C-alpha cells in the first residue's frame, strides 16, 4: 500500500510539473514597461541575428518590439524570405510569398504571431529555428516582419494625401542569417573602388569613397578593412576604417566611406585593403586623386595681381613726381 501511495504522489507530481512547464512554455514571451517618448511608431530589435546550426537541430533566438504609440496597437508577426541584389541602393530584397534558393521562412516559428501593446510596453518573443535533417550545408535567410495589423497610428502621417487618423500599416524587419554547418562555398572579391563625386580634379577633400564587393558563394560574408590615404610625398594623412558589413550570397554589396579632410592640396592616393570575411584573403585596389582648390587659388592670384598692380602704379607715380 505505501508503494501505491508513493506511485500516486509521483504521478501527481509529474502531472503538476508537466502542467507548470506547459504553462511556462505557452507564456514564454515576456512583457516589460519602459520609458519612451511619444514618436507614433514602434521599435524592433535586433536588426539582424546570425545562427550556426547542424542539420536537424533547432535553436531559439528572441526579438523585441517596443510601442511608442499612445493608444493600444495590435501587431502581427510574419516571415518572408530575403535575397541580396546587384542594386547598390537595395542590399536586401523581401520576397513576400515567394521562396528563395536559401529559403528559411518555413523554419522560423515565433512563440506568438499576434499581440497587443500599450504605450511604452516592450515584448520579447522567442523565435525557434527548426531545420530538417535534409538541410544542406550553406546559408538560409529570412526576415521576421513586425507590422501593425492594421491599426490607426494616430493623426500624424507621412503622406501628403493622407488624412488625420488614416489607417497606416508599418512593417519593420528583423533579419535571420542561419548557416548550416558543413562544407560550404565561400567566395567573394572586391570588384571596384572609386570616388563618388565626379572628377578627376576636386575642389576639396570632402569626398566619398565607394567600395563594391561581390559575394559569389552560398553563404553570407562579412568583409572589413581600411582605406589608407597618402599625399604626394608618400606620407599617410588618413586611415579610414571599413567596419564589418554583410554581403548575401550571389549579390553585390556597396559601401560608402566619407573622407572629410578639411585642408588638402595636390595629388593623393587612396588604397583600400578589404578582407573578404573568410580566411586571410585580402583584396587591394588603389586610385589617385587630385585636390586643387582652384577657387581659392584664383582668389589668391587675384589678390596678388591687385597688390602687384597697386605697387606698380604707386611706384610709377612716385618716380614720375620725383623726376618733376
Short mmCIF file of C-alpha atoms in Angstrom, two decimals:
data_model
loop_
_atom_site.label_atom_id
_atom_site.label_comp_id
_atom_site.label_asym_id
_atom_site.label_seq_id
_atom_site.Cartn_x
_atom_site.Cartn_y
_atom_site.Cartn_z
CA UNK A 1 0.00 0.00 0.00
CA UNK A 2 2.73 2.52 0.82
CA UNK A 3 4.26 1.78 -2.56
CA UNK A 4 0.97 2.57 -4.25
CA UNK A 5 0.79 5.89 -2.37
CA UNK A 6 4.31 6.76 -3.48
CA UNK A 7 3.47 5.94 -7.07
CA UNK A 8 0.30 8.06 -6.83
CA UNK A 9 2.25 11.00 -5.36
CA UNK A 10 4.92 10.67 -8.06
CA UNK A 11 2.24 10.60 -10.75
CA UNK A 12 0.51 13.69 -9.33
CA UNK A 13 3.85 15.49 -9.03
CA UNK A 14 4.73 14.62 -12.62
CA UNK A 15 1.38 15.94 -13.83
CA UNK A 16 1.78 19.18 -11.87
CA UNK A 17 5.32 19.69 -13.19
CA UNK A 18 4.14 18.93 -16.72
CA UNK A 19 1.31 21.45 -16.43
CA UNK A 20 3.62 24.10 -14.97
CA UNK A 21 6.20 23.59 -17.69
CA UNK A 22 3.46 23.68 -20.30
CA UNK A 23 2.06 26.90 -18.87
CA UNK A 24 5.50 28.47 -18.87
CA UNK A 25 6.06 27.33 -22.45
CA UNK A 26 2.76 28.83 -23.52
CA UNK A 27 3.80 32.13 -21.93
CA UNK A 28 7.46 32.07 -22.90
CA UNK A 29 7.28 35.65 -24.14
CA UNK A 30 7.80 38.43 -21.61
CA UNK A 31 6.35 41.92 -21.25
CA UNK A 32 8.18 44.97 -19.89
CA UNK A 33 7.17 48.56 -19.26
CA UNK A 34 9.74 51.07 -20.48
CA UNK A 35 10.02 54.84 -20.56
CA UNK A 36 9.75 56.11 -24.13
CA UNK A 37 8.85 59.31 -25.95
CA UNK A 38 5.67 59.55 -27.99
CA UNK A 39 7.01 59.02 -31.54
CA UNK A 40 3.92 57.40 -33.04
CA UNK A 41 5.92 54.37 -34.13
CA UNK A 42 7.44 51.14 -32.84
CA UNK A 43 10.94 49.69 -32.49
CA UNK A 44 12.07 46.19 -33.49
CA UNK A 45 15.35 44.79 -32.15
CA UNK A 46 17.78 43.35 -33.09
CA UNK A 47 18.09 44.31 -36.74
CA UNK A 48 19.99 41.11 -37.57
CA UNK A 49 20.84 37.78 -35.92
CA UNK A 50 23.34 35.15 -37.03
CA UNK A 51 22.98 31.50 -36.06
CA UNK A 52 25.18 28.45 -36.74
CA UNK A 53 23.32 25.15 -36.59
CA UNK A 54 23.58 21.50 -37.63
CA UNK A 55 21.01 19.80 -39.91
CA UNK A 56 18.04 18.53 -37.94
CA UNK A 57 18.77 20.69 -34.92
CA UNK A 58 16.94 23.69 -33.51
CA UNK A 59 17.94 26.98 -31.92
CA UNK A 60 15.99 29.78 -30.27
CA UNK A 61 16.56 33.50 -30.55
CA UNK A 62 14.39 36.42 -29.41
CA UNK A 63 13.15 39.62 -30.95
CA UNK A 64 11.72 42.56 -29.02
CA UNK A 65 9.08 45.09 -30.06
CA UNK A 66 8.54 48.39 -28.24
CA UNK A 67 5.46 50.53 -28.84
CA UNK A 68 5.84 54.31 -28.88
CA UNK A 69 2.19 54.89 -29.81
CA UNK A 70 -0.17 56.49 -27.29
CA UNK A 71 -3.05 54.11 -27.98
CA UNK A 72 -3.06 50.28 -27.78
CA UNK A 73 -1.78 48.73 -31.01
CA UNK A 74 -2.22 45.19 -32.27
CA UNK A 75 0.79 43.71 -34.07
CA UNK A 76 1.31 40.66 -36.27
CA UNK A 77 4.41 38.56 -36.94
CA UNK A 78 5.02 37.02 -40.36
CA UNK A 79 8.10 35.62 -42.09
CA UNK A 80 9.46 36.28 -45.58
CA UNK A 81 12.48 35.01 -47.45
CA UNK A 82 15.18 37.51 -48.38
CA UNK A 83 17.86 37.65 -51.06
CA UNK A 84 20.64 40.04 -51.97
CA UNK A 85 20.68 42.08 -55.17
CA UNK A 86 23.02 43.77 -57.64
CA UNK A 87 21.44 47.16 -56.94
CA UNK A 88 23.68 49.46 -54.90
CA UNK A 89 20.72 51.04 -53.09
CA UNK A 90 18.95 47.77 -52.19
CA UNK A 91 21.17 45.28 -50.33
CA UNK A 92 18.21 43.13 -49.23
CA UNK A 93 15.02 42.21 -51.13
CA UNK A 94 11.94 40.89 -49.33
CA UNK A 95 10.22 38.19 -51.42
CA UNK A 96 6.71 38.28 -49.91
CA UNK A 97 5.07 34.92 -50.56
CA UNK A 98 7.84 33.69 -52.89
CA UNK A 99 10.63 31.36 -51.84
CA UNK A 100 14.33 31.90 -52.38
CA UNK A 101 17.05 29.31 -53.09
CA UNK A 102 18.08 29.91 -49.47
CA UNK A 103 14.56 29.72 -48.03
CA UNK A 104 14.27 29.92 -44.25
CA UNK A 105 10.79 31.35 -43.68
CA UNK A 106 9.07 27.98 -43.12
CA UNK A 107 11.63 27.10 -40.44
CA UNK A 108 11.03 30.19 -38.28
CA UNK A 109 8.45 29.66 -35.52
CA UNK A 110 7.66 32.62 -33.25
CA UNK A 111 6.11 31.85 -29.88
CA UNK A 112 3.13 34.04 -30.74
CA UNK A 113 2.06 35.61 -34.02
CA UNK A 114 -0.29 38.35 -32.79
CA UNK A 115 -0.23 40.57 -29.73
CA UNK A 116 -1.30 43.98 -28.44
CA UNK A 117 0.96 46.56 -26.80
CA UNK A 118 0.11 49.66 -24.83
CA UNK A 119 2.21 52.82 -24.88
CA UNK A 120 5.75 52.09 -23.63
CA UNK A 121 5.29 48.34 -23.47
CA UNK A 122 8.04 46.08 -24.81
CA UNK A 123 7.52 42.43 -25.60
CA UNK A 124 10.29 39.86 -26.02
CA UNK A 125 9.26 36.94 -28.21
CA UNK A 126 11.28 33.73 -28.67
CA UNK A 127 11.64 32.56 -32.25
CA UNK A 128 12.58 28.91 -32.75
CA UNK A 129 14.61 27.90 -35.79
CA UNK A 130 14.00 24.27 -36.73
CA UNK A 131 15.86 22.86 -39.72
CA UNK A 132 15.16 19.45 -41.26
CA UNK A 133 17.78 16.71 -41.24
CA UNK A 134 17.97 17.07 -45.02
CA UNK A 135 19.11 20.72 -44.81
CA UNK A 136 22.21 21.14 -46.97
CA UNK A 137 25.28 22.99 -45.64
CA UNK A 138 25.18 26.66 -46.54
CA UNK A 139 23.21 29.80 -45.78
CA UNK A 140 19.48 30.18 -45.14
CA UNK A 141 17.97 33.66 -44.92
CA UNK A 142 14.63 35.19 -43.93
CA UNK A 143 13.09 38.11 -42.08
CA UNK A 144 10.57 38.23 -39.28
CA UNK A 145 8.24 41.05 -40.26
CA UNK A 146 6.52 43.02 -37.49
CA UNK A 147 3.51 45.02 -38.63
CA UNK A 148 0.52 46.72 -37.04
CA UNK A 149 -2.41 44.56 -38.07
CA UNK A 150 -3.71 47.17 -39.20
CA UNK A 151 -4.30 49.88 -36.61
CA UNK A 152 -4.61 53.63 -36.56
CA UNK A 153 -1.26 55.04 -35.59
CA UNK A 154 -2.76 58.44 -34.87
CA UNK A 155 -3.15 61.81 -36.53
CA UNK A 156 0.46 62.16 -37.68
CA UNK A 157 1.04 60.72 -41.14
CA UNK A 158 3.87 60.91 -43.62
CA UNK A 159 1.99 61.17 -46.92
CA UNK A 160 0.62 64.50 -48.07
CA UNK A 161 -2.62 62.90 -49.25
CA UNK A 162 -3.26 61.03 -46.01
CA UNK A 163 -5.99 62.35 -43.74
CA UNK A 164 -5.57 62.60 -39.95
CA UNK A 165 -6.27 59.26 -38.34
CA UNK A 166 -5.82 57.38 -41.63
CA UNK A 167 -5.07 53.67 -41.41
CA UNK A 168 -1.33 53.11 -41.77
CA UNK A 169 0.39 49.75 -41.96
CA UNK A 170 4.06 49.91 -40.98
CA UNK A 171 6.43 46.97 -41.48
CA UNK A 172 9.81 46.51 -39.80
CA UNK A 173 12.03 43.50 -40.42
CA UNK A 174 14.39 41.60 -38.13
CA UNK A 175 16.78 39.58 -40.30
CA UNK A 176 17.79 35.98 -39.58
CA UNK A 177 21.04 34.64 -41.08
CA UNK A 178 21.34 30.90 -40.47
CA UNK A 179 24.39 28.92 -41.52
CA UNK A 180 24.10 25.15 -41.65
CA UNK A 181 27.41 23.60 -40.64
CA UNK A 182 29.28 21.54 -43.19
CA UNK A 183 31.19 22.10 -46.46
CA UNK A 184 30.21 25.47 -47.95
CA UNK A 185 31.34 27.67 -50.82
CA UNK A 186 32.94 30.87 -49.54
CA UNK A 187 33.80 33.07 -52.49
CA UNK A 188 33.90 36.84 -52.82
CA UNK A 189 36.05 39.63 -54.18
CA UNK A 190 36.48 43.39 -54.20
CA UNK A 191 35.24 44.36 -57.66
CA UNK A 192 35.65 48.15 -57.67
CA UNK A 193 36.90 51.13 -55.70
CA UNK A 194 36.21 54.72 -56.73
CA UNK A 195 35.24 58.24 -55.67
CA UNK A 196 31.53 59.02 -55.74
CA UNK A 197 31.89 62.65 -56.81
CA UNK A 198 32.78 63.47 -60.42
CA UNK A 199 36.45 64.19 -61.03
CA UNK A 200 39.21 63.87 -61.97
CA UNK A 201 40.13 67.13 -60.17
CA UNK A 202 38.33 68.07 -56.96
CA UNK A 203 37.83 71.43 -55.32
CA UNK A 204 38.25 69.98 -51.79
CA UNK A 205 38.67 66.70 -49.93
CA UNK A 206 35.05 66.46 -48.82
CA UNK A 207 34.72 63.25 -50.85
CA UNK A 208 33.09 59.83 -50.54
CA UNK A 209 34.84 56.57 -51.36
CA UNK A 210 32.76 53.77 -52.87
CA UNK A 211 33.51 50.09 -52.30
CA UNK A 212 31.92 47.35 -54.43
CA UNK A 213 32.12 43.78 -53.12
CA UNK A 214 30.74 40.69 -54.90
CA UNK A 215 29.72 37.56 -52.99
CA UNK A 216 29.81 34.57 -55.34
CA UNK A 217 29.36 31.81 -52.72
CA UNK A 218 26.42 30.13 -50.99
CA UNK A 219 26.86 31.74 -47.55
CA UNK A 220 26.86 35.36 -46.49
CA UNK A 221 30.22 37.03 -45.98
CA UNK A 222 31.32 39.81 -43.63
CA UNK A 223 34.08 41.84 -45.34
CA UNK A 224 36.03 44.50 -43.44
CA UNK A 225 39.22 46.53 -43.75
CA UNK A 226 40.51 50.08 -44.10
CA UNK A 227 41.35 52.82 -46.60
CA UNK A 228 44.78 54.45 -46.45
CA UNK A 229 45.19 57.93 -47.95
CA UNK A 230 48.70 59.21 -48.74
CA UNK A 231 49.88 62.59 -50.02
CA UNK A 232 52.19 63.25 -52.97
CA UNK A 233 55.28 62.63 -50.80
CA UNK A 234 54.05 59.18 -49.74
CA UNK A 235 53.17 60.15 -46.18
CA UNK A 236 49.96 58.71 -44.70
CA UNK A 237 47.49 61.50 -43.95
CA UNK A 238 44.40 59.43 -43.10
CA UNK A 239 43.39 55.84 -42.41
CA UNK A 240 39.66 55.25 -42.62
CA UNK A 241 38.13 52.07 -41.13
CA UNK A 242 35.75 49.95 -43.19
CA UNK A 243 33.62 48.37 -40.48
CA UNK A 244 32.41 44.79 -40.98
CA UNK A 245 29.21 44.52 -43.00
CA UNK A 246 27.26 41.63 -44.52
CA UNK A 247 27.01 40.55 -48.16
CA UNK A 248 24.36 37.96 -49.03
CA UNK A 249 25.12 35.08 -51.46
CA UNK A 250 25.28 35.90 -55.17
CA UNK A 251 24.91 39.63 -54.71
CA UNK A 252 26.75 42.93 -54.96
CA UNK A 253 27.27 44.86 -51.74
CA UNK A 254 28.07 48.56 -51.86
CA UNK A 255 29.61 50.69 -49.12
CA UNK A 256 30.28 54.42 -48.81
CA UNK A 257 33.16 55.70 -46.68
CA UNK A 258 33.36 59.51 -46.29
CA UNK A 259 36.67 61.35 -46.43
CA UNK A 260 36.17 64.79 -44.89
CA UNK A 261 39.67 66.21 -44.70
CA UNK A 262 39.44 69.98 -44.18
CA UNK A 263 42.75 71.02 -45.75
CA UNK A 264 44.10 69.27 -48.84
CA UNK A 265 46.14 70.20 -51.88
CA UNK A 266 47.85 68.23 -54.61
CA UNK A 267 47.90 64.59 -55.61
CA UNK A 268 46.74 61.88 -53.20
CA UNK A 269 46.50 58.10 -53.45
CA UNK A 270 43.75 56.13 -51.73
CA UNK A 271 44.22 52.40 -51.22
CA UNK A 272 41.52 50.09 -49.90
CA UNK A 273 42.54 46.85 -48.22
CA UNK A 274 39.48 44.62 -47.75
CA UNK A 275 39.42 41.24 -46.04
CA UNK A 276 36.84 39.06 -47.78
CA UNK A 277 35.45 37.80 -44.49
CA UNK A 278 36.92 34.32 -44.63
CA UNK A 279 40.46 33.09 -44.14
CA UNK A 280 43.16 35.69 -44.55
CA UNK A 281 42.44 36.67 -48.16
CA UNK A 282 42.62 40.43 -48.65
CA UNK A 283 41.89 42.40 -51.83
CA UNK A 284 43.69 45.69 -52.54
CA UNK A 285 42.77 48.45 -55.01
CA UNK A 286 44.31 51.90 -55.40
CA UNK A 287 43.16 55.15 -57.01
CA UNK A 288 44.69 58.62 -57.49
CA UNK A 289 43.00 61.87 -56.51
CA UNK A 290 43.88 65.46 -57.38
CA UNK A 291 42.67 68.11 -54.95
CA UNK A 292 43.17 71.62 -56.34
CA UNK A 293 41.05 74.32 -54.71
CA UNK A 294 41.08 76.47 -57.85
CA UNK A 295 38.60 78.98 -56.43
CA UNK A 296 40.92 79.80 -53.55
CA UNK A 297 43.88 79.80 -55.93
CA UNK A 298 42.03 82.22 -58.20
CA UNK A 299 41.28 84.49 -55.23
CA UNK A 300 44.92 84.42 -54.11
CA UNK A 301 46.13 85.15 -57.64
CA UNK A 302 43.64 87.99 -57.93
CA UNK A 303 44.85 89.46 -54.63
CA UNK A 304 48.46 89.13 -55.78
CA UNK A 305 47.59 90.76 -59.08
CA UNK A 306 45.94 93.67 -57.27
CA UNK A 307 48.95 94.05 -54.98
CA UNK A 308 51.41 93.94 -57.89
CA UNK A 309 49.30 96.36 -59.92
CA UNK A 310 48.94 98.73 -56.98
CA UNK A 311 52.69 98.56 -56.28
CA UNK A 312 53.48 99.21 -59.92
CA UNK A 313 51.04 102.12 -60.04
CA UNK A 314 52.40 103.71 -56.85
CA UNK A 315 55.98 103.15 -57.87
CA UNK A 316 55.47 104.64 -61.32
CA UNK A 317 53.61 107.68 -59.97
CA UNK A 318 56.18 108.21 -57.21
CA UNK A 319 59.08 108.13 -59.70
CA UNK A 320 57.22 110.50 -62.02
CA UNK A 321 56.75 113.01 -59.21
CA UNK A 322 60.45 112.76 -58.27
CA UNK A 323 61.53 113.48 -61.86
CA UNK A 324 59.35 116.56 -61.95
#
